[in-house]
Each structure stands twice: as C-alpha cells, then as structure tokens.
GROMACS .gro file of C-alpha atoms in nm:
model
  204
    1MET     CA    1   2.309   6.262  -0.985
    2ALA     CA    2   2.272   5.886  -0.994
    3ASP     CA    3   2.622   5.851  -1.138
    4GLU     CA    4   2.764   6.066  -0.859
    5ARG     CA    5   2.589   5.854  -0.597
    6LYS     CA    6   2.726   5.532  -0.749
    7GLU     CA    7   3.074   5.683  -0.762
    8GLU     CA    8   3.045   5.787  -0.399
    9GLU     CA    9   2.936   5.437  -0.296
   10ARG     CA   10   3.225   5.288  -0.494
   11VAL     CA   11   3.469   5.522  -0.321
   12GLN     CA   12   3.324   5.432   0.019
   13GLU     CA   13   3.356   5.062  -0.058
   14THR     CA   14   3.716   5.110  -0.174
   15SER     CA   15   3.788   5.318   0.134
   16ALA     CA   16   3.639   5.048   0.357
   17LYS     CA   17   3.854   4.784   0.192
   18VAL     CA   18   4.166   4.992   0.231
   19THR     CA   19   4.105   5.054   0.602
   20GLU     CA   20   4.062   4.684   0.688
   21SER     CA   21   4.330   4.602   0.944
   22ALA     CA   22   4.527   4.280   0.953
   23GLU     CA   23   4.360   4.185   1.283
   24TYR     CA   24   4.017   4.250   1.128
   25LYS     CA   25   4.101   4.021   0.835
   26ARG     CA   26   4.229   3.748   1.067
   27CYS     CA   27   3.916   3.773   1.280
   28LYS     CA   28   3.687   3.769   0.977
   29LYS     CA   29   3.868   3.464   0.838
   30TYR     CA   30   3.846   3.290   1.176
   31PHE     CA   31   3.471   3.357   1.206
   32LEU     CA   32   3.411   3.229   0.855
   33ARG     CA   33   3.615   2.913   0.919
   34ARG     CA   34   3.427   2.836   1.241
   35LEU     CA   35   3.092   2.894   1.066
   36LYS     CA   36   3.191   2.650   0.791
   37GLU     CA   37   3.299   2.394   1.051
   38ARG     CA   38   2.967   2.434   1.234
   39LYS     CA   39   2.778   2.392   0.906
   40ALA     CA   40   2.975   2.073   0.832
   41GLU     CA   41   2.882   1.941   1.179
   42ILE     CA   42   2.514   2.017   1.115
   43VAL     CA   43   2.522   1.839   0.776
   44GLU     CA   44   2.702   1.539   0.929
   45LEU     CA   45   2.454   1.522   1.216
   46SER     CA   46   2.161   1.551   0.975
   47GLU     CA   47   2.295   1.259   0.770
   48ALA     CA   48   2.349   1.055   1.088
   49LEU     CA   49   1.988   1.123   1.190
   50ASP     CA   50   1.859   1.009   0.850
   51GLU     CA   51   2.073   0.693   0.862
   52SER     CA   52   1.958   0.611   1.215
   53LEU     CA   53   1.593   0.660   1.117
   54GLU     CA   54   1.634   0.424   0.821
   55LYS     CA   55   1.790   0.159   1.048
   56ASP     CA   56   1.499   0.194   1.290
   57LYS     CA   57   1.246   0.159   1.008
   58ALA     CA   58   1.421  -0.158   0.888
   59ALA     CA   59   1.426  -0.296   1.245
   60TYR     CA   60   1.054  -0.228   1.291
   61ARG     CA   61   0.980  -0.399   0.959
   62ILE     CA   62   1.171  -0.707   1.081
   63ILE     CA   63   0.977  -0.699   1.409
   64GLY     CA   64   0.652  -0.692   1.213
   65LYS     CA   65   0.755  -0.992   1.004
   66LYS     CA   66   0.883  -1.198   1.297
   67SER     CA   67   0.600  -1.125   1.535
   68ALA     CA   68   0.386  -1.415   1.407
   69VAL     CA   69   0.245  -1.628   1.692
   70PHE     CA   70   0.225  -2.006   1.709
   71TYR     CA   71  -0.021  -2.107   1.432
   72GLY     CA   72  -0.191  -1.772   1.474
   73ASN     CA   73  -0.285  -1.864   1.837
   74ASN     CA   74  -0.572  -2.062   1.685
   75PRO     CA   75  -0.612  -2.420   1.824
   76PHE     CA   76  -0.884  -2.501   1.571
   77GLY     CA   77  -0.659  -2.393   1.284
   78PHE     CA   78  -0.373  -2.596   1.430
   79PHE     CA   79  -0.581  -2.918   1.445
   80MET     CA   80  -0.739  -2.859   1.104
   81LEU     CA   81  -0.402  -2.811   0.938
   82ASN     CA   82  -0.261  -3.126   1.094
   83ALA     CA   83  -0.578  -3.322   1.006
   84LEU     CA   84  -0.532  -3.220   0.643
   85LEU     CA   85  -0.171  -3.337   0.660
   86LEU     CA   86  -0.287  -3.672   0.803
   87LEU     CA   87  -0.550  -3.736   0.533
   88PRO     CA   88  -0.314  -3.863   0.258
   89PHE     CA   89  -0.136  -4.091   0.505
   90ALA     CA   90  -0.470  -4.221   0.635
   91ALA     CA   91  -0.573  -4.302   0.277
   92ILE     CA   92  -0.247  -4.492   0.225
   93CYS     CA   93  -0.307  -4.677   0.553
   94ILE     CA   94  -0.657  -4.785   0.441
   95PHE     CA   95  -0.525  -4.891   0.101
   96ILE     CA   96  -0.251  -5.107   0.262
   97ARG     CA   97  -0.507  -5.263   0.497
   98LEU     CA   98  -0.740  -5.344   0.203
   99CYS     CA   99  -0.447  -5.512   0.029
  100GLY     CA  100  -0.441  -5.765   0.314
  101ALA     CA  101  -0.153  -5.629   0.521
  102SER     CA  102  -0.156  -5.670   0.896
  103VAL     CA  103  -0.272  -5.388   1.127
  104PRO     CA  104   0.083  -5.296   1.248
  105VAL     CA  105   0.207  -5.267   0.888
  106SER     CA  106  -0.094  -5.063   0.777
  107LEU     CA  107  -0.032  -4.819   1.065
  108ILE     CA  108   0.321  -4.734   0.943
  109PRO     CA  109   0.202  -4.438   0.723
  110ILE     CA  110   0.011  -4.294   1.023
  111ILE     CA  111   0.319  -4.325   1.244
  112VAL     CA  112   0.531  -4.157   0.975
  113ALA     CA  113   0.272  -3.877   0.948
  114LEU     CA  114   0.267  -3.825   1.326
  115VAL     CA  115   0.649  -3.807   1.336
  116PHE     CA  116   0.643  -3.558   1.047
  117ILE     CA  117   0.383  -3.342   1.227
  118ALA     CA  118   0.578  -3.361   1.555
  119VAL     CA  119   0.900  -3.251   1.382
  120ARG     CA  120   0.711  -2.970   1.207
  121VAL     CA  121   0.559  -2.847   1.535
  122VAL     CA  122   0.897  -2.857   1.714
  123MET     CA  123   1.060  -2.664   1.427
  124ARG     CA  124   0.780  -2.406   1.442
  125LEU     CA  125   0.824  -2.371   1.820
  126ILE     CA  126   1.202  -2.327   1.785
  127LYS     CA  127   1.145  -2.063   1.516
  128LEU     CA  128   0.890  -1.890   1.738
  129VAL     CA  129   1.126  -1.879   2.039
  130LYS     CA  130   1.411  -1.745   1.821
  131GLY     CA  131   1.175  -1.491   1.666
  132ARG     CA  132   1.061  -1.367   2.007
  133ARG     CA  133   1.419  -1.335   2.126
  134GLU     CA  134   1.503  -1.138   1.812
  135ILE     CA  135   1.196  -0.919   1.864
  136ALA     CA  136   1.300  -0.850   2.225
  137ARG     CA  137   1.653  -0.763   2.110
  138LEU     CA  138   1.530  -0.537   1.830
  139THR     CA  139   1.273  -0.369   2.055
  140GLU     CA  140   1.544  -0.290   2.310
  141ALA     CA  141   1.775  -0.167   2.033
  142CYS     CA  142   1.497   0.054   1.895
  143ALA     CA  143   1.430   0.198   2.241
  144ASP     CA  144   1.801   0.281   2.278
  145SER     CA  145   1.804   0.420   1.927
  146GLU     CA  146   1.503   0.643   2.001
  147ARG     CA  147   1.683   0.787   2.303
  148THR     CA  148   1.994   0.846   2.092
  149LEU     CA  149   1.784   1.000   1.816
  150LYS     CA  150   1.626   1.239   2.064
  151GLU     CA  151   1.968   1.345   2.193
  152MET     CA  152   2.102   1.381   1.838
  153TYR     CA  153   1.800   1.587   1.732
  154GLU     CA  154   1.834   1.816   2.036
  155ARG     CA  155   2.203   1.864   1.953
  156TYR     CA  156   2.113   1.928   1.588
  157ILE     CA  157   1.864   2.203   1.685
  158ALA     CA  158   2.111   2.353   1.933
  159LEU     CA  159   2.384   2.359   1.666
  160LYS     CA  160   2.155   2.532   1.417
  161LYS     CA  161   2.052   2.796   1.672
  162ARG     CA  162   2.414   2.850   1.773
  163ARG     CA  163   2.523   2.888   1.411
  164ILE     CA  164   2.250   3.150   1.354
  165ARG     CA  165   2.383   3.350   1.650
  166LEU     CA  166   2.740   3.318   1.522
  167ARG     CA  167   2.634   3.431   1.175
  168LYS     CA  168   2.477   3.744   1.323
  169ILE     CA  169   2.809   3.832   1.488
  170TYR     CA  170   2.995   3.761   1.163
  171LYS     CA  171   2.755   3.990   0.971
  172ARG     CA  172   2.806   4.265   1.228
  173LEU     CA  173   3.181   4.237   1.176
  174LYS     CA  174   3.149   4.227   0.798
  175LYS     CA  175   2.937   4.544   0.793
  176ASN     CA  176   3.193   4.735   1.002
  177PRO     CA  177   3.544   4.702   0.855
  178ASN     CA  178   3.656   5.014   1.045
  179ILE     CA  179   3.582   4.856   1.382
  180SER     CA  180   3.817   4.955   1.664
  181ALA     CA  181   4.059   4.705   1.817
  182LYS     CA  182   3.868   4.713   2.147
  183GLN     CA  183   3.532   4.643   1.979
  184LEU     CA  184   3.691   4.373   1.764
  185ALA     CA  185   3.831   4.199   2.073
  186LYS     CA  186   3.491   4.220   2.243
  187LEU     CA  187   3.314   4.082   1.934
  188ARG     CA  188   3.561   3.795   1.907
  189SER     CA  189   3.521   3.718   2.277
  190THR     CA  190   3.141   3.702   2.235
  191PHE     CA  191   3.179   3.483   1.928
  192GLU     CA  192   3.411   3.238   2.106
  193LYS     CA  193   3.187   3.228   2.413
  194ILE     CA  194   2.884   3.129   2.203
  195ASP     CA  195   3.095   2.890   1.995
  196SER     CA  196   3.224   2.710   2.306
  197GLU     CA  197   2.883   2.670   2.474
  198GLU     CA  198   2.847   2.314   2.340
  199GLU     CA  199   3.182   2.204   2.481
  200GLU     CA  200   3.091   2.348   2.822
  201GLU     CA  201   2.758   2.163   2.820
  202SER     CA  202   2.925   1.833   2.727
  203GLU     CA  203   3.178   1.872   3.009
  204GLU     CA  204   2.897   1.917   3.262
   0.00000   0.00000   0.00000
C-alpha cells in the first residue's frame, strides 16, 4: 500500500514536470532571479548599515577623546600646575642671586619660565579651539549619519517585507505547475506590482 502511494506520488510529480509550460518556466525563472536580486540588495544594505554604525562609533570615540576642556575648567589646578613648573626656575634664580649676580641677571630663569608657560598655554588654547571645531564637525556628521541610518534601516525593513511577499507568490507558482495562462499572467502582474513599489515610492 505504501509502495503504491509512493509510486502514485512519483507519477504525479513526473506528470507535473511534464505539464510545465514554457511560459511557466520563464515566469518561475524570472521570479527566482528577482528574489535573488532582492536578497543581494538586502545583504548589501545590511553591510552598509554595519559599516555606517562602525564609523559612527569611531567618531563618537574621537569626540570623547577631544572633548577635554581647558585645564579641566579648574583655575586652582591651572595655577598649581604652573607654580610647580616655576619652582625649578625660581630655585635657579635664587642660586644665581646667591652667587652674587645682579637682580636683572638672576631674573632671567623666571622670565624664561614665564615665556615657556605662556607658550604652553597658547598651544593648549589652540589645541582646544581645534578640538572644539572638530567636535562640532563630528557631531554634525553624526547627526547626518543618524538620519541616513534611519532611512537605510527603514528601507532595509521594507525590502525584507517586500521579499517575503514576493516569496509567497513564488511559492504559490511553484506549487501549481499546471496554472492557466490567465492565472499566470495575473500572478506575474501582482509580483511585478509588489516588486516595483520601492521604485514608485522613490519617484514620489
């Protein structure tokens, strides 16, 4: 009994294969090709999303590193640091004075120290201004990137949903190799309508 059932199923499958029309085969091939193309688009978009996210992460890391304020916005720390830098020069100044040098000569190390501190402060300010400009640029770029990411993600979801709908139509066709020409034309029309929805949306 089981053997007869298997034989019957085999005959039905063979019969189905034999009755596949040329138009049915073309349509089936076309559906499959479009599904593969849609899948390739989804994979490409997914990779683009991952790449964009990695770029954003790197940008935010840079923002975090460059967002240091001028001496930590701490006036006490600023003066303490510069006082520590002045100490060795003050010691040299006292030593020169004890050696019998005149006051103007003994003040040379202090003058050198003040120039050094001034240059250091100016360099820090320049770095701070450049850093803030870079932060502003990166923040704006990240905001643009977030908008793009949102659009890309929405398109990614739409593509996945559309491909699911197209696959359902393809499965319906695959299950019915004896489909009539009229039904085949209707099925293909539905497939193409769903497949072209994205293009219509982009044109709007």
